[in-house]
Short mmCIF file of C-alpha atoms in Angstrom, two decimals:
data_model
loop_
_atom_site.label_atom_id
_atom_site.label_comp_id
_atom_site.label_asym_id
_atom_site.label_seq_id
_atom_site.Cartn_x
_atom_site.Cartn_y
_atom_site.Cartn_z
CA GLN P 195 0.00 0.00 0.00
CA VAL P 196 1.02 3.56 -0.69
CA GLN P 197 -0.41 6.54 1.15
CA LEU P 198 -0.42 9.95 -0.48
CA VAL P 199 -1.14 13.27 1.22
CA GLU P 200 -1.41 16.48 -0.80
CA SER P 201 -1.03 19.98 0.58
CA GLY P 202 -0.51 23.51 -0.64
CA GLY P 203 -3.80 24.31 -2.32
CA GLY P 204 -5.63 27.56 -1.80
CA LEU P 205 -7.05 30.72 -3.33
CA VAL P 206 -4.85 32.83 -5.57
CA GLU P 207 -5.40 35.64 -8.05
CA ALA P 208 -4.88 35.07 -11.75
CA GLY P 209 -1.21 35.39 -12.61
CA GLY P 210 -0.15 34.18 -9.18
CA SER P 211 1.65 31.05 -8.07
CA LEU P 212 1.08 28.07 -5.81
CA LYS P 213 3.21 25.05 -4.96
CA LEU P 214 1.54 21.75 -4.24
CA SER P 215 3.23 18.96 -2.32
CA CYS P 216 2.46 15.26 -2.23
CA ALA P 217 4.06 13.20 0.51
CA ALA P 218 4.19 9.48 -0.14
CA SER P 219 4.59 6.75 2.44
CA GLY P 220 4.38 2.98 2.50
CA ARG P 221 5.54 0.80 -0.38
CA THR P 222 6.57 3.70 -2.57
CA PHE P 223 9.13 1.57 -4.40
CA SER P 224 6.23 -0.36 -5.96
CA SER P 225 5.38 2.62 -8.17
CA SER P 226 7.65 3.83 -10.94
CA ALA P 227 6.15 7.28 -11.29
CA MET P 228 4.01 9.97 -9.77
CA GLY P 229 1.40 12.04 -11.51
CA TRP P 230 -0.75 15.06 -10.89
CA PHE P 231 -4.31 15.16 -12.15
CA ARG P 232 -7.08 17.69 -11.68
CA GLN P 233 -10.84 17.75 -11.80
CA ALA P 234 -12.90 20.87 -12.25
CA PRO P 235 -16.61 21.00 -11.34
CA GLY P 236 -18.70 19.24 -13.95
CA LYS P 237 -15.65 18.00 -15.86
CA GLU P 238 -13.76 14.75 -16.08
CA ARG P 239 -10.49 14.27 -14.30
CA GLU P 240 -7.58 15.25 -16.53
CA PHE P 241 -3.87 14.62 -16.58
CA VAL P 242 -1.58 17.51 -15.60
CA ALA P 243 1.99 16.22 -15.22
CA ARG P 244 4.00 13.11 -14.42
CA ILE P 245 7.52 12.30 -13.24
CA LYS P 246 9.56 9.14 -12.89
CA TRP P 247 11.06 8.45 -9.48
CA SER P 248 14.23 7.28 -11.18
CA GLY P 249 15.84 9.80 -13.47
CA GLY P 250 13.20 12.46 -12.98
CA ILE P 251 11.85 12.30 -16.52
CA THR P 252 8.82 14.55 -16.83
CA TYR P 253 5.88 15.12 -19.14
CA TYR P 254 3.18 17.79 -19.14
CA ALA P 255 -0.25 18.40 -20.53
CA ASP P 256 -0.21 21.07 -23.22
CA SER P 257 -2.49 23.26 -21.14
CA VAL P 258 0.13 23.66 -18.40
CA LYS P 259 3.40 23.30 -20.30
CA GLY P 260 5.70 26.23 -19.60
CA ARG P 261 3.71 27.29 -16.53
CA PHE P 262 3.81 24.24 -14.24
CA THR P 263 6.84 22.29 -13.08
CA ILE P 264 6.76 18.86 -11.49
CA SER P 265 9.70 17.77 -9.36
CA ARG P 266 10.54 15.18 -6.76
CA ASP P 267 12.68 14.72 -3.67
CA ASN P 268 13.47 11.03 -3.48
CA ALA P 269 14.93 11.32 0.01
CA LYS P 270 11.66 12.78 1.29
CA ASN P 271 9.39 10.65 -0.95
CA THR P 272 7.71 13.88 -1.94
CA VAL P 273 6.56 15.22 -5.28
CA TYR P 274 5.87 18.86 -5.97
CA LEU P 275 3.88 20.82 -8.52
CA GLN P 276 5.00 24.41 -8.90
CA MET P 277 2.23 26.33 -10.63
CA ASN P 278 3.03 29.76 -12.06
CA ARG P 279 1.00 32.23 -14.11
CA LEU P 280 -2.19 30.63 -12.89
CA LYS P 281 -5.40 31.13 -14.82
CA PRO P 282 -9.03 30.88 -13.72
CA GLU P 283 -9.35 27.74 -15.84
CA ASP P 284 -6.75 26.07 -13.60
CA THR P 285 -9.33 26.03 -10.83
CA ALA P 286 -9.88 22.42 -9.81
CA VAL P 287 -9.25 19.81 -7.17
CA TYR P 288 -5.71 18.57 -7.72
CA TYR P 289 -4.81 14.97 -7.01
CA CYS P 290 -1.47 13.24 -6.87
CA ALA P 291 -1.23 9.60 -7.82
CA ALA P 292 1.33 6.81 -7.76
CA GLY P 293 1.63 4.21 -10.47
CA ALA P 294 2.92 3.80 -14.00
CA TYR P 295 4.51 6.57 -16.03
CA SER P 296 1.33 7.39 -17.89
CA THR P 297 -1.18 10.09 -18.77
CA ARG P 298 -4.07 7.68 -18.13
CA ASP P 299 -5.57 7.81 -14.67
CA TYR P 300 -6.47 4.11 -14.63
CA GLU P 301 -2.77 3.24 -14.76
CA TYR P 302 -2.26 4.80 -11.35
CA ASP P 303 -2.89 2.57 -8.37
CA TYR P 304 -2.90 4.99 -5.46
CA TRP P 305 -4.46 8.42 -5.05
CA GLY P 306 -4.36 11.22 -2.56
CA GLN P 307 -7.43 12.92 -1.13
CA GLY P 308 -7.05 16.01 -3.32
CA THR P 309 -6.39 19.66 -2.62
CA GLN P 310 -8.50 22.55 -3.88
CA VAL P 311 -6.92 25.22 -6.07
CA THR P 312 -9.05 28.25 -6.84
CA VAL P 313 -7.85 30.99 -9.17
CA SER P 314 -9.83 34.22 -9.13
CA SER P 315 -10.03 36.50 -12.14
#
């Protein structure tokens, strides 16, 4: 089992920044990658970014490329999502997940509880 706890969400004005954290515990070695997903009200959950534990290879959704940065601290078993130049359309509940290096949510086995990000215009 892997436990994931997100933090760092909140309310920010458009153009501002937030940094999300996801602390992993348990059998973290069983997952090769971590991902961030988000779900806005009335919309399906969508992929945001992913990172491999080994090597730190990353991949981003087009909608966040150049604005968001995913990183990891292997010693702390923590993954981060630095979000800059936030837009109102970034408003969503953000989830971190542990699993395969994929953009598909069903390839992730473990999920955090989510953290709300609200961007005001």
